[in-house]
mmCIF file of N, CA and C in Angstrom:
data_model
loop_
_atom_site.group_PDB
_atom_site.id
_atom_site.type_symbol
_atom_site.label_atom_id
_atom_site.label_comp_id
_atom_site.label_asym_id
_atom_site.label_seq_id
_atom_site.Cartn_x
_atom_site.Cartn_y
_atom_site.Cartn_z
ATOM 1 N N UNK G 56 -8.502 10.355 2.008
ATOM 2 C CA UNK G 56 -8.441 9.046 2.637
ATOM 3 C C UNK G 56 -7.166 8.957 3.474
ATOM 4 N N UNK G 57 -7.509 7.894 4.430
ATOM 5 C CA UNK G 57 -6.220 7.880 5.635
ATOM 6 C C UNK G 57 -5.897 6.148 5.694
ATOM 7 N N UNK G 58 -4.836 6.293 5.414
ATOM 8 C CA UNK G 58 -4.368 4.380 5.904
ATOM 9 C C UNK G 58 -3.659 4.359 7.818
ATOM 10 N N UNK G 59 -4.582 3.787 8.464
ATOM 11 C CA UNK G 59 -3.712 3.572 9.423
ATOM 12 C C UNK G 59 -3.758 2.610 10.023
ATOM 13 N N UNK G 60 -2.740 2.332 11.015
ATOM 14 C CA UNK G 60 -2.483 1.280 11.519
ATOM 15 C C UNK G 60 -1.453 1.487 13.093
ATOM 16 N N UNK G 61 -2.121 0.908 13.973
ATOM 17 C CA UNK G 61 -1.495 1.061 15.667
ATOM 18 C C UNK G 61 -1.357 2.307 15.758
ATOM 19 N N UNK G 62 -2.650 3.066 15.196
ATOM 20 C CA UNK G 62 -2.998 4.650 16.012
ATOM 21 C C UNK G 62 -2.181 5.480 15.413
ATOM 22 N N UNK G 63 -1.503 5.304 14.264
ATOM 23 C CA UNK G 63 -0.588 5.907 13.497
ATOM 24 C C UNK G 63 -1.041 6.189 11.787
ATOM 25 N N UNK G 64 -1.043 7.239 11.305
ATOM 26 C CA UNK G 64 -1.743 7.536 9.773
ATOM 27 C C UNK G 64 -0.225 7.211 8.978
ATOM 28 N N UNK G 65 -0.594 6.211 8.078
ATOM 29 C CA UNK G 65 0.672 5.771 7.197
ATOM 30 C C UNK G 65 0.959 6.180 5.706
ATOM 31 N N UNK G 66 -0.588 7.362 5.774
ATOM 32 C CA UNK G 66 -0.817 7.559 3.851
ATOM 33 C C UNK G 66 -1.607 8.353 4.253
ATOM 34 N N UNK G 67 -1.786 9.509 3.740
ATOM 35 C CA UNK G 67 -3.286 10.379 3.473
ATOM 36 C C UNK G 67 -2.962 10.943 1.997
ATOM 37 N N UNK G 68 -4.019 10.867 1.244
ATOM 38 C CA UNK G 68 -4.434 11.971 0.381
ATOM 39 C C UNK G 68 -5.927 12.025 -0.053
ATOM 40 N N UNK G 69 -6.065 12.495 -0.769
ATOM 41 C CA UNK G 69 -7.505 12.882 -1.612
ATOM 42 C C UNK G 69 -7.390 12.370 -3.019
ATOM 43 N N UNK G 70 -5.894 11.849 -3.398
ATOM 44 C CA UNK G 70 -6.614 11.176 -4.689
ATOM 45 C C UNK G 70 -5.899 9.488 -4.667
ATOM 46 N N UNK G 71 -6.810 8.591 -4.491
ATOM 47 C CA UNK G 71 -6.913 7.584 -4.670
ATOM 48 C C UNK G 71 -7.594 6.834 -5.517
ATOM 49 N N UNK G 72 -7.241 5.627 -6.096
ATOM 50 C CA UNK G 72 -7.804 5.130 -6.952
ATOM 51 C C UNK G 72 -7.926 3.692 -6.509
ATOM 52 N N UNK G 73 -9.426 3.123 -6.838
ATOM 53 C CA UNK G 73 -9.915 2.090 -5.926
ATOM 54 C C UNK G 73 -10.191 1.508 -7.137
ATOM 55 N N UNK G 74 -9.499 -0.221 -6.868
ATOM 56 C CA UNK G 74 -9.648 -1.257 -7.766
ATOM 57 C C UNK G 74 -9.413 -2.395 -6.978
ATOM 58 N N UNK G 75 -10.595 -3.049 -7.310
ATOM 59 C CA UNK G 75 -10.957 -4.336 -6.617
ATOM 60 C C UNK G 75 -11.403 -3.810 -4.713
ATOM 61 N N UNK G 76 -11.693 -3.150 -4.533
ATOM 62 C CA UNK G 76 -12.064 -2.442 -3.277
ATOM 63 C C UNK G 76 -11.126 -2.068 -2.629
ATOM 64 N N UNK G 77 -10.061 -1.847 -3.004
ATOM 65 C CA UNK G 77 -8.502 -1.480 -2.476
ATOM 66 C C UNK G 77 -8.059 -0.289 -2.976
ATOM 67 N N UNK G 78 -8.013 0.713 -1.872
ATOM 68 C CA UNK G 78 -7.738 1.907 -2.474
ATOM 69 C C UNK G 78 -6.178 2.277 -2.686
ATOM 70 N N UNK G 79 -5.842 2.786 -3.800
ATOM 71 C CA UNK G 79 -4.352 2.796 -3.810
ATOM 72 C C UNK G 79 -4.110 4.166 -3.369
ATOM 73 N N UNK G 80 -2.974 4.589 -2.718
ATOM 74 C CA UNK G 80 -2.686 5.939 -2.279
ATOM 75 C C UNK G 80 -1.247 6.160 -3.631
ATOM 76 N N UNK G 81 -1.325 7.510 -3.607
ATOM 77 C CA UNK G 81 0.116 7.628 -4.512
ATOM 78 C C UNK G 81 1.376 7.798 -3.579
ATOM 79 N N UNK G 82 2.516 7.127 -4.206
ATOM 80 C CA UNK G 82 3.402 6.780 -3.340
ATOM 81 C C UNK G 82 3.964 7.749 -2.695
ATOM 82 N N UNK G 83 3.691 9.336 -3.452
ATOM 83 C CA UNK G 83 4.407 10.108 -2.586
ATOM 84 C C UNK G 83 3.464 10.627 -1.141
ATOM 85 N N UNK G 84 2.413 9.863 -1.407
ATOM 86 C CA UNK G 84 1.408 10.577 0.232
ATOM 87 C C UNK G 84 1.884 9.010 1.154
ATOM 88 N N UNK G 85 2.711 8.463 1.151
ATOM 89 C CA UNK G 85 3.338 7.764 2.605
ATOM 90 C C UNK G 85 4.246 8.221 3.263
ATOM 91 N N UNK G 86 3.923 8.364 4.744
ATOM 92 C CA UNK G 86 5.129 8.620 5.474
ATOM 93 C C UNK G 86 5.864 7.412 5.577
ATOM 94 N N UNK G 87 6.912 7.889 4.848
ATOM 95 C CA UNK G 87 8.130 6.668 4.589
ATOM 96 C C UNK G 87 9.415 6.352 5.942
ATOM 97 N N UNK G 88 8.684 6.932 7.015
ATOM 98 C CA UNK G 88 9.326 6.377 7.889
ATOM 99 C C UNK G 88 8.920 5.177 8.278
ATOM 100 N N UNK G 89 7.544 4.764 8.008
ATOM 101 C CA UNK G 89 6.947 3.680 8.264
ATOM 102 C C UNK G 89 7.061 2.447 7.419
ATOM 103 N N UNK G 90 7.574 2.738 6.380
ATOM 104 C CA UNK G 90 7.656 1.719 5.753
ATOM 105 C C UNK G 90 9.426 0.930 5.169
ATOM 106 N N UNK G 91 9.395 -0.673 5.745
ATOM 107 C CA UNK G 91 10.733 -1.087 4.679
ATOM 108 C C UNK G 91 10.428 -2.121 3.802
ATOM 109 N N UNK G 92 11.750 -1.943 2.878
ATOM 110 C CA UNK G 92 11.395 -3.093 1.983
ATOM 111 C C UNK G 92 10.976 -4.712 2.414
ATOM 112 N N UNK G 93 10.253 -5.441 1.364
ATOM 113 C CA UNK G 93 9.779 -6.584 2.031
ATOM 114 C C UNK G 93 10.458 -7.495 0.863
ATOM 115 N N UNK G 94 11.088 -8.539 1.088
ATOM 116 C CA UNK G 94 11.435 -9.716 -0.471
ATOM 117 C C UNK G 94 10.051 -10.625 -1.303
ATOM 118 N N UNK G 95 8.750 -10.054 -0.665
ATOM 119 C CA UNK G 95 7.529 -10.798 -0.945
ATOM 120 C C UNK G 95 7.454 -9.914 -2.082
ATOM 121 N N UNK G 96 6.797 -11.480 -3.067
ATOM 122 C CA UNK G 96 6.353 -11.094 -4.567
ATOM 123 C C UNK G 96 5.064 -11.824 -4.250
ATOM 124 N N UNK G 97 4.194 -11.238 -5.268
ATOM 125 C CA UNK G 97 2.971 -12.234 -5.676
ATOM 126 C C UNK G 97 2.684 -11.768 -7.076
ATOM 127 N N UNK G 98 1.999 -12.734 -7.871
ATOM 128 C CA UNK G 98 1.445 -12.231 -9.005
ATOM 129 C C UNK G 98 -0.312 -12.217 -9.324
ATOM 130 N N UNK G 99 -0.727 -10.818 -10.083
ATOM 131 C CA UNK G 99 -1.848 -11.225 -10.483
ATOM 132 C C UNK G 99 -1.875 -11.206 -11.827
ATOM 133 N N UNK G 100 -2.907 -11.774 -12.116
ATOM 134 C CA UNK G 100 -2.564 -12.648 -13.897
ATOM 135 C C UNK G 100 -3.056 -11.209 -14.856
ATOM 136 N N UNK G 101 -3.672 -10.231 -14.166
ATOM 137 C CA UNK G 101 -3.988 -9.157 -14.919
ATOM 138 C C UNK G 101 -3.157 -7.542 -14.261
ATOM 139 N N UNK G 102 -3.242 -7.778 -13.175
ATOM 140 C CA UNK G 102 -2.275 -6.338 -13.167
ATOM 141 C C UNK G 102 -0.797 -6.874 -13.013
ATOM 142 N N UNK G 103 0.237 -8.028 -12.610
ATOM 143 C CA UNK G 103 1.399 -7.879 -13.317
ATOM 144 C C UNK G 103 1.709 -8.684 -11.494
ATOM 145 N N UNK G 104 3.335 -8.313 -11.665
ATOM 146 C CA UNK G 104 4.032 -8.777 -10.146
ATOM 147 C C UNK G 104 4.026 -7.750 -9.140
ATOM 148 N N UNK G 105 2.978 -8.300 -8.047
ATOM 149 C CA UNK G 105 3.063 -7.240 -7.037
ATOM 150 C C UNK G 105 4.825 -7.256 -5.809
ATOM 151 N N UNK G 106 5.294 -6.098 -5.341
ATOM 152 C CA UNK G 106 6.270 -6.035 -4.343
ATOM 153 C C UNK G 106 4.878 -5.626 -3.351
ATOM 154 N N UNK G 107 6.413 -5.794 -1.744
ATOM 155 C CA UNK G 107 5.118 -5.840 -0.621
ATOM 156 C C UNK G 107 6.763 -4.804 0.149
ATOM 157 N N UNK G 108 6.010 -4.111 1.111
ATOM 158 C CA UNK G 108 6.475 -3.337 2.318
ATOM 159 C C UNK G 108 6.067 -3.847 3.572
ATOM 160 N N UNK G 109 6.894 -3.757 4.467
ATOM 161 C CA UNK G 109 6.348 -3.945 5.581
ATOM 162 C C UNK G 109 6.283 -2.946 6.528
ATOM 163 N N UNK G 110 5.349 -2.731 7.034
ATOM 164 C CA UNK G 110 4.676 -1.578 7.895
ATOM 165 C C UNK G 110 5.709 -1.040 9.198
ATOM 166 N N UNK G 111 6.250 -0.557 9.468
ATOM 167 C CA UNK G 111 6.605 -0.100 10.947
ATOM 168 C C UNK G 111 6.273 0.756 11.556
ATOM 169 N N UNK G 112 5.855 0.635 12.747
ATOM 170 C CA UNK G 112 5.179 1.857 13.792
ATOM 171 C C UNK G 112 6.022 1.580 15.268
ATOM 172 N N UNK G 113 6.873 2.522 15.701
ATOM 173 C CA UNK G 113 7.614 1.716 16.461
ATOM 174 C C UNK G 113 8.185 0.533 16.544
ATOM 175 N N UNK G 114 8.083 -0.424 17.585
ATOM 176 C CA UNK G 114 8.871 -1.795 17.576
ATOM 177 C C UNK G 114 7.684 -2.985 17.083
ATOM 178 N N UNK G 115 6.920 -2.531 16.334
ATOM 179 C CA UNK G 115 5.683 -3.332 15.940
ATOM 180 C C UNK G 115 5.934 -3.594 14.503
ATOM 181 N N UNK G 116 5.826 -4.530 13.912
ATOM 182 C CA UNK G 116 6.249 -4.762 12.431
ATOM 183 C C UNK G 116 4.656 -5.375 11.789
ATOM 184 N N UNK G 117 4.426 -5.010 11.078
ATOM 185 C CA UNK G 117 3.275 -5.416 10.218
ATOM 186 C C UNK G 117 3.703 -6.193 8.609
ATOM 187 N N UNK G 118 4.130 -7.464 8.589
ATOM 188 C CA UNK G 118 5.462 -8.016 7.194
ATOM 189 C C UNK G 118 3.928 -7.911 6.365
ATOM 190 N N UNK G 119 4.771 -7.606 5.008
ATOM 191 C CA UNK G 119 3.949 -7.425 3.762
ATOM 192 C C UNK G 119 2.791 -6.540 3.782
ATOM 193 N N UNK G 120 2.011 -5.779 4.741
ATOM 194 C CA UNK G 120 1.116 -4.603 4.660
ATOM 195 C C UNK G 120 0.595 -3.834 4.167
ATOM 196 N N UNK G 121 1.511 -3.922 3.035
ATOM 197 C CA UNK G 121 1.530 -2.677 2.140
ATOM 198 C C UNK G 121 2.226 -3.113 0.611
ATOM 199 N N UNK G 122 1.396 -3.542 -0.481
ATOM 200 C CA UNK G 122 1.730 -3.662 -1.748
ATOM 201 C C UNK G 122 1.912 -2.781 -2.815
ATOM 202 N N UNK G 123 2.466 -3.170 -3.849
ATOM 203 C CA UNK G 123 2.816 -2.128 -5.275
ATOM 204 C C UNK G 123 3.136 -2.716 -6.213
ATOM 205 N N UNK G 124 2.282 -2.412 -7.325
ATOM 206 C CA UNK G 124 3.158 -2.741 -8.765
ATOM 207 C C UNK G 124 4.253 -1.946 -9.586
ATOM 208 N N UNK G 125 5.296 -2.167 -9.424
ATOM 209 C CA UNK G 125 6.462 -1.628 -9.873
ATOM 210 C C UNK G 125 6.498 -1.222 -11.444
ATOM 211 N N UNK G 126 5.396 -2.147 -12.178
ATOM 212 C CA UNK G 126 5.257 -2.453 -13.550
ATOM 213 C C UNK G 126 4.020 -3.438 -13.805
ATOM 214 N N UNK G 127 2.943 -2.353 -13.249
ATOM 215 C CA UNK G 127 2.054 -3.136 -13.807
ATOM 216 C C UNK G 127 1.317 -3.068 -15.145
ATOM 217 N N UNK G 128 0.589 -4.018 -15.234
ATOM 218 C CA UNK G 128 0.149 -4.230 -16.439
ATOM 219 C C UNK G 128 -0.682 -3.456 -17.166
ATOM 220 N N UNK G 129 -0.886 -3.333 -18.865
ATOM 221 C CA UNK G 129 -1.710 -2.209 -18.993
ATOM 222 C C UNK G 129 -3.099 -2.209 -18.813
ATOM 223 N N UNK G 130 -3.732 -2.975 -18.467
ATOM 224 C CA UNK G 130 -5.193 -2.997 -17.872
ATOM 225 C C UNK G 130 -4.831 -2.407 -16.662
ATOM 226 N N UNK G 131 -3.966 -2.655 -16.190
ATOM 227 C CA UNK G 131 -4.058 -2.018 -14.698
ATOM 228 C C UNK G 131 -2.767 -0.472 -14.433
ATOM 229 N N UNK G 132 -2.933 -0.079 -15.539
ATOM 230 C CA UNK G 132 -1.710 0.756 -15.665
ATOM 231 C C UNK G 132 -2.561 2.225 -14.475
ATOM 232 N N UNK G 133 -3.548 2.106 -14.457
ATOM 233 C CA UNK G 133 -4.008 3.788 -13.348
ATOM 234 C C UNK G 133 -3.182 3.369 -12.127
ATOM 235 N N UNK G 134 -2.681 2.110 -11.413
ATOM 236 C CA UNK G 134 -2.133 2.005 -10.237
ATOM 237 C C UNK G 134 -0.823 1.836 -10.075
ATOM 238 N N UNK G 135 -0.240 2.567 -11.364
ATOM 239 C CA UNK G 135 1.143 2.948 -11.472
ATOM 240 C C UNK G 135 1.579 3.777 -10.895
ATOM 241 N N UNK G 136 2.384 3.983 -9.645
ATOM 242 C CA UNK G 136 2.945 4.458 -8.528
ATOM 243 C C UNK G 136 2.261 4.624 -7.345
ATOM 244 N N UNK G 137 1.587 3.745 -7.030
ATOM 245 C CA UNK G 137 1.082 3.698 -6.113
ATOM 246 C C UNK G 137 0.817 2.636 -5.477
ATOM 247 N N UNK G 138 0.482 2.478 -3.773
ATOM 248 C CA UNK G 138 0.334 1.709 -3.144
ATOM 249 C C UNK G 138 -0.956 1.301 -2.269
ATOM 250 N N UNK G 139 -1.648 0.466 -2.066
ATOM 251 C CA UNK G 139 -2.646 -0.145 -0.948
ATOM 252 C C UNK G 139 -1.862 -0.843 0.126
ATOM 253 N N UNK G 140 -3.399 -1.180 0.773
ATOM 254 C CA UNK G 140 -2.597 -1.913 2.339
ATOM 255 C C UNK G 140 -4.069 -3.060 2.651
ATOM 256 N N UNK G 141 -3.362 -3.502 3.362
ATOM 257 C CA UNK G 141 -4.475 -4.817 3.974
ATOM 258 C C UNK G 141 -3.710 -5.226 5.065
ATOM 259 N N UNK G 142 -4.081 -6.740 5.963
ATOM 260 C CA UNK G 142 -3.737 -7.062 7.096
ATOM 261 C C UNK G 142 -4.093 -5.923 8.279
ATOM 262 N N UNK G 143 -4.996 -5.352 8.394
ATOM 263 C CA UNK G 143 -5.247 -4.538 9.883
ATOM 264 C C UNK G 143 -5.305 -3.290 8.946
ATOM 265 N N UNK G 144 -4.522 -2.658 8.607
ATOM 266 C CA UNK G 144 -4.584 -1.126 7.938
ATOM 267 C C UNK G 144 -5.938 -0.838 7.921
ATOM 268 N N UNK G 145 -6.119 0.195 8.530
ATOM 269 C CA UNK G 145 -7.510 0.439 8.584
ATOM 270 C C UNK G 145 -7.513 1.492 7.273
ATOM 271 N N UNK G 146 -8.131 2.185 6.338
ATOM 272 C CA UNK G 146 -8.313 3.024 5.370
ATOM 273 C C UNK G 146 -9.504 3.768 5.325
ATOM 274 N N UNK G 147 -9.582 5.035 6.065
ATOM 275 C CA UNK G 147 -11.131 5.443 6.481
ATOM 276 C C UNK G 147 -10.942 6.836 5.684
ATOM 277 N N UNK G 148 -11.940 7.801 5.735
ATOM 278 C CA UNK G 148 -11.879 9.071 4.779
ATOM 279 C C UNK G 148 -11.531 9.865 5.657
#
């Protein structure tokens, strides 16, 4: 699988794990030039407090793009180190 966004691949691998139709990539398949920290939290009442990244591709910023549970919960413990994307990120195979 490929995450991209403004013609740019932000994640590839082959093992992802899809929950709630959101595929998570493992954190070490992002090119981390693309990504900085974001101060956005959200919570879900079953996998725990999500952090958010924000996307960069050149001078184009995509805020919050890219989520993670730092510590999520144990129902949701398979998406421990890893990240999804939404807002535009396209995620194709």
């Amino acid at each position: 699988m490929r995450a991209i966004w403004n013609d740019t691949v932000l994640a590839e691998s082959d093992d992802t794990v899809v929950v709630e139709g959101n595929h998570y990539f493992p954190s070490e398949a992002l090119r981390r030039e693309h990504f900085r920290d974001s101060d956005a939290h959200t919570v879900c009442p079953w996998k725990g407090t999500a952090s958010y990244y924000d996307v960069v591709v050149g001078e184009k910023v995509n805020p919050g793009a890219a989520w993670f549970y730092p510590a999520p919960k144990d129902a949701a413990k398979q998406i421990a180190g890893r990240v999804a994307f939404w807002k535009g990120v396209q995620v194709i195979p």
